[in-house]
Coordinates of C-alpha atoms in Angstrom, one line a residue:
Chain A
X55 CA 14.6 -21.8 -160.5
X56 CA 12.8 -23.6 -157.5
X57 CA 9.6 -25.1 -158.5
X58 CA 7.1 -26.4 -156.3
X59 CA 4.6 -29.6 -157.1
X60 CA 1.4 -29.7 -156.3
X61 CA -1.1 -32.7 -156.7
X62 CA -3.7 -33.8 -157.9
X63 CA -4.6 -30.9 -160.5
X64 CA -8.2 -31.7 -160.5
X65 CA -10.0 -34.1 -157.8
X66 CA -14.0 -34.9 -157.8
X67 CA -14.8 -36.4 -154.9
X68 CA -18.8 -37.1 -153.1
X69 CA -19.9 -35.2 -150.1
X70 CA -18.7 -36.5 -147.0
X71 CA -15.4 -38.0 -148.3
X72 CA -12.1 -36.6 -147.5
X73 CA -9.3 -35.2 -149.9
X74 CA -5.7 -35.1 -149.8
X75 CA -3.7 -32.5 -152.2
X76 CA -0.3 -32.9 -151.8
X77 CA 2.8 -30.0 -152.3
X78 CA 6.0 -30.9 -152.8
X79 CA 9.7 -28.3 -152.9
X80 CA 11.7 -29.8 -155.4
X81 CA 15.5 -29.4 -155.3
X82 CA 15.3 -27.1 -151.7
X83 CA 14.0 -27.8 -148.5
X84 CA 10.8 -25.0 -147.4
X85 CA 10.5 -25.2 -143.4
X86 CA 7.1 -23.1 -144.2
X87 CA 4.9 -24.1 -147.0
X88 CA 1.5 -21.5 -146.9
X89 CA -2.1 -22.7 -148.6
X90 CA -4.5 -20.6 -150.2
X91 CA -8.1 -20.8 -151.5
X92 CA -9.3 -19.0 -154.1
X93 CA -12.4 -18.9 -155.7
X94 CA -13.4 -18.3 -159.6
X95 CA -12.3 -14.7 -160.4
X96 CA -11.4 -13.8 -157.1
X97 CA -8.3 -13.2 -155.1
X98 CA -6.3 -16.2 -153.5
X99 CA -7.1 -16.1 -150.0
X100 CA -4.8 -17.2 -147.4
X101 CA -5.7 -20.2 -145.3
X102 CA -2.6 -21.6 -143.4
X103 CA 0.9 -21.4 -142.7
X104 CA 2.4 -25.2 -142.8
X105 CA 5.3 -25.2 -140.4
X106 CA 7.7 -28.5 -140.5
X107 CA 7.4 -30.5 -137.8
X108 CA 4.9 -28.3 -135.7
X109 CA 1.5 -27.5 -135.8
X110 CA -0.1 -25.1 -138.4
X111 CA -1.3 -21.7 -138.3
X112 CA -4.6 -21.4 -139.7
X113 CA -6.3 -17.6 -140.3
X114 CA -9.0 -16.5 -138.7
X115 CA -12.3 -18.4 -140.1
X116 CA -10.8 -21.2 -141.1
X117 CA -11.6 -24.2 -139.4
X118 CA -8.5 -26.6 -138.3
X119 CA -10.4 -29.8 -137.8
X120 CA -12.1 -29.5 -141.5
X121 CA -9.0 -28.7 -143.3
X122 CA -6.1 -30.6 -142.0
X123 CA -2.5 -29.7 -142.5
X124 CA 0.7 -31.8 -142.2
X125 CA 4.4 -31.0 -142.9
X126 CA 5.8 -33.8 -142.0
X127 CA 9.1 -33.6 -143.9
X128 CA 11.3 -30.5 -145.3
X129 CA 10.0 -30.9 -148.8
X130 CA 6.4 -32.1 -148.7
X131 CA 3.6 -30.4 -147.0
X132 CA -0.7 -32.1 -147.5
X133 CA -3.6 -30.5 -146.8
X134 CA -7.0 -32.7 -146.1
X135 CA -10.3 -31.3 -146.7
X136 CA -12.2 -33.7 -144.7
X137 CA -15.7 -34.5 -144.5
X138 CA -16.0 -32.4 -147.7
X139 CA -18.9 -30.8 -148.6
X140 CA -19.5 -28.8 -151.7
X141 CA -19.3 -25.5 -150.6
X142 CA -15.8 -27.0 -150.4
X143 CA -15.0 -26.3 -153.9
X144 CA -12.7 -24.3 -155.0
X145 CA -8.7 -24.1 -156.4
X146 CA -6.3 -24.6 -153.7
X147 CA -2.8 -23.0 -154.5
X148 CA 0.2 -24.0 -151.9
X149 CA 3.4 -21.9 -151.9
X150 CA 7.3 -22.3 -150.9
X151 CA 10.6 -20.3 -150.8
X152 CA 14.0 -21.0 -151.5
X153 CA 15.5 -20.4 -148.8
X154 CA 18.4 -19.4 -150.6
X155 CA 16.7 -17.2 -153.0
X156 CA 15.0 -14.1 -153.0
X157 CA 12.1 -13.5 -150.8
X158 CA 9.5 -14.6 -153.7
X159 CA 7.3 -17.5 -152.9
X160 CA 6.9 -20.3 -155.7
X161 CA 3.7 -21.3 -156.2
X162 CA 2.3 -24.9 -157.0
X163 CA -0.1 -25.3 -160.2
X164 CA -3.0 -26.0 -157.9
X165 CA -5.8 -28.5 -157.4
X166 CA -9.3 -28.0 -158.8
X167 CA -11.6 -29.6 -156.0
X168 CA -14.9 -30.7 -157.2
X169 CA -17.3 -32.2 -154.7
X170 CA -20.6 -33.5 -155.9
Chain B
X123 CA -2.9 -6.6 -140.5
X124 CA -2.1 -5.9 -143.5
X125 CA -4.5 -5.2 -146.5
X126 CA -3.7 -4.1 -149.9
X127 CA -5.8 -2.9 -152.3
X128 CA -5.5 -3.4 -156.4
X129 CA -7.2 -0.9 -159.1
X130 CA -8.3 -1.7 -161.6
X131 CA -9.9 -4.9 -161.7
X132 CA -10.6 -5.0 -165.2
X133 CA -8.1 -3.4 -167.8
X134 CA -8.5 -3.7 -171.5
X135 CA -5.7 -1.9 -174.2
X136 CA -4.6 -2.4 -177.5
X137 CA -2.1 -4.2 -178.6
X138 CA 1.3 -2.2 -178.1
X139 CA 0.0 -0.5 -175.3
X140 CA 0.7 0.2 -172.0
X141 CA -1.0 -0.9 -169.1
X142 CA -0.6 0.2 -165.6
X143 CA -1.7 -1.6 -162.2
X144 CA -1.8 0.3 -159.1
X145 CA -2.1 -0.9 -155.7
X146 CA -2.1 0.4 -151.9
X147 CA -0.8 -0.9 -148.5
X148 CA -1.6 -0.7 -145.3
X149 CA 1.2 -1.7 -143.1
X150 CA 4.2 0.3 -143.2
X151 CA 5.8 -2.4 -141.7
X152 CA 6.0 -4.3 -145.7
X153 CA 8.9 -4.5 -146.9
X154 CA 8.5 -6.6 -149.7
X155 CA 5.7 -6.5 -153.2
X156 CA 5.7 -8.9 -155.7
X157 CA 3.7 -9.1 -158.6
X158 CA 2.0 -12.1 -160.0
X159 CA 0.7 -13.2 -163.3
X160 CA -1.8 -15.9 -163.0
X161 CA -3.2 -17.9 -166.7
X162 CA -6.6 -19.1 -166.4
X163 CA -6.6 -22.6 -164.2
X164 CA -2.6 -22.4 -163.3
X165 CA -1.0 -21.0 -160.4
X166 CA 0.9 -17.4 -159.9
X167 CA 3.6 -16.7 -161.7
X168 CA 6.1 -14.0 -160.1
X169 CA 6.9 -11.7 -162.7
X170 CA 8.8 -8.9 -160.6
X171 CA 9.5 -7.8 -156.7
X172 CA 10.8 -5.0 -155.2
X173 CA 12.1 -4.3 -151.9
X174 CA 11.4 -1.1 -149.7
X175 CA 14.6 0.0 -149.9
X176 CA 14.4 0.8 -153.8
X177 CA 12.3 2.9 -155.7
X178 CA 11.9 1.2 -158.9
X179 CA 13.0 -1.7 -160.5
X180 CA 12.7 -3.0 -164.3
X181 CA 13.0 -6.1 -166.3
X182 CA 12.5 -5.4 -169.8
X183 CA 9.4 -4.6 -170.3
X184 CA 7.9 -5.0 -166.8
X185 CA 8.4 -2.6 -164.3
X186 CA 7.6 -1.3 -160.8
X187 CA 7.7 1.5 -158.6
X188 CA 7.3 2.2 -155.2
X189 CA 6.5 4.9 -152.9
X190 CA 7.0 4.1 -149.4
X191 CA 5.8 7.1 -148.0
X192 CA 2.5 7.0 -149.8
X193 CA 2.4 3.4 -149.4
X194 CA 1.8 2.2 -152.8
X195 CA 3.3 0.5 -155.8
X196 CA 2.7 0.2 -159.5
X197 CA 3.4 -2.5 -162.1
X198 CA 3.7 -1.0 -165.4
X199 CA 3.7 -3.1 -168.6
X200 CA 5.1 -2.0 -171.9
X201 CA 4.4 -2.9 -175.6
X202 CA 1.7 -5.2 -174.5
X203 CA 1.0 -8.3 -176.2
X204 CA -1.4 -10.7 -176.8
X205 CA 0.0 -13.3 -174.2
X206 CA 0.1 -10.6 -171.6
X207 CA -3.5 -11.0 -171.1
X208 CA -4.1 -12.5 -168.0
X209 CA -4.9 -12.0 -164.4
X210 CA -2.0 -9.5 -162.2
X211 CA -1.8 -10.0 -158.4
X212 CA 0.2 -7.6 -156.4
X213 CA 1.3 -8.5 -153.1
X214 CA 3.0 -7.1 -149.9
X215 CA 4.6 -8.8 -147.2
X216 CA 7.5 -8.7 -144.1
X217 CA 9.6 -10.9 -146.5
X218 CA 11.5 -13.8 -145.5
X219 CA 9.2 -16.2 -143.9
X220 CA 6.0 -14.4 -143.3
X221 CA 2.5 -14.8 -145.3
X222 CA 2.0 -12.9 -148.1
X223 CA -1.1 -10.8 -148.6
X224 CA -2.5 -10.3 -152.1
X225 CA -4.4 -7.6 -153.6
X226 CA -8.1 -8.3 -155.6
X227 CA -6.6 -8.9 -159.4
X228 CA -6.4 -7.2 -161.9
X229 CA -8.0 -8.7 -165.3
X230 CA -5.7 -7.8 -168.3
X231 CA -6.9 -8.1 -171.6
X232 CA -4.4 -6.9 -174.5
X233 CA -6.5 -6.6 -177.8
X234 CA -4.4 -7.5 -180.9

């Protein structure tokens, strides 16, 4: 089935730095990539919609210029939490679809971001 | 837009059990609910979908109903196990390319 590959798992980074995660569609192209949040025991909450080769659609309340998206290529969408702070923290889950398949989404394994 | 809404958030039952998840919609527009399993520190899993244009679907001993005029859907779990214990997301969404909403969770805990 597709798989989707997501890095780093875990990140620690210092206030102020800037992250990159990285998620990758193996073996099929995803022209829309979405990123979630999701904090412990709660629901994952939807962030942006990554669109390849355009600019991304972020939800309401979440701020552009802090978390930076880029789909620069038919398999590999990053998001950028910049100027992190740690309020920041949280599991980041990206998702794609195989085109071809079904209309579930395939979810990466997600990125634990600490920031201290 | 859309919202669902997941009961319960917290299920425990024996081992052999069955468990049931229920969860409501708000936009009759959906046409399409997965369900998710997600393992402590590891991302959703899709476990089973339906479509709107069917009532129920089943894979062994998953399945999942639908009631489109009422606007909800149930996952219903069979001869639990152990390794069923885990956290259940169900979802609703337009399908194809659009963003998929997610219910609260449901915490599943299968006692042996």
């Amino acid at each position: 089935g597709a798989v989707v590959s997501q890095h780093p798992s875990r990140v620690i980074c210092k206030s102020g730095t800037s992250v990159k995660i990285e998620c990758r569609s193996l073996d099929f192209q995803a022209t829309t990539m979405f990123w979630y949040r999701q904090f412990p025991k709660q629901s994952l909450m939807l962030m942006a919609t990554s669109n390849e080769g355009s600019k991304a659609t972020y939800e309401q309340g979440v701020e552009k210029d802090k978390f930076l998206i880029n789909h620069a290529s038919l398999t590999l969408s990053t998001l950028t939490v910049t100027s992190a702070h740690p309020e920041d923290s949280s599991f980041y889950i990206c998702s794609a679809r195989e085109p071809r398949g079904n209309y579930g989404y395939t979810f990466g394994s997600g990125t634990r971001l600490t920031v201290v | 837009g859309e919202n669902v809404e997941q009961h319960p958030s917290t299920l425990s039952v024996q081992e052999g059990d069955s468990a049931v998840i229920k969860c409501t919609y708000s936009d009759s527009a959906s046409n399409y609910f997965p369900w998710y399993k997600q393992e402590l520190g590891k991302g959703p899993q899709l476990i089973i979908d339906i479509r709107s244009n069917v009532g129920e679907k089943k894979d062994q001993r998953i399945a999942v109903t639908l009631n489109k005029t009422a606007k909800h859907f149930s996952l219903h779990i069979t001869e639990t196990q152990p390794e069923d214990s885990a956290v259940y997301f169900c979802a609703a969404s337009l399908g194809g390319g659009f963003k998929t909403i997610f219910g609260a969770g449901t915490r599943l805990f299968v006692k042996a």
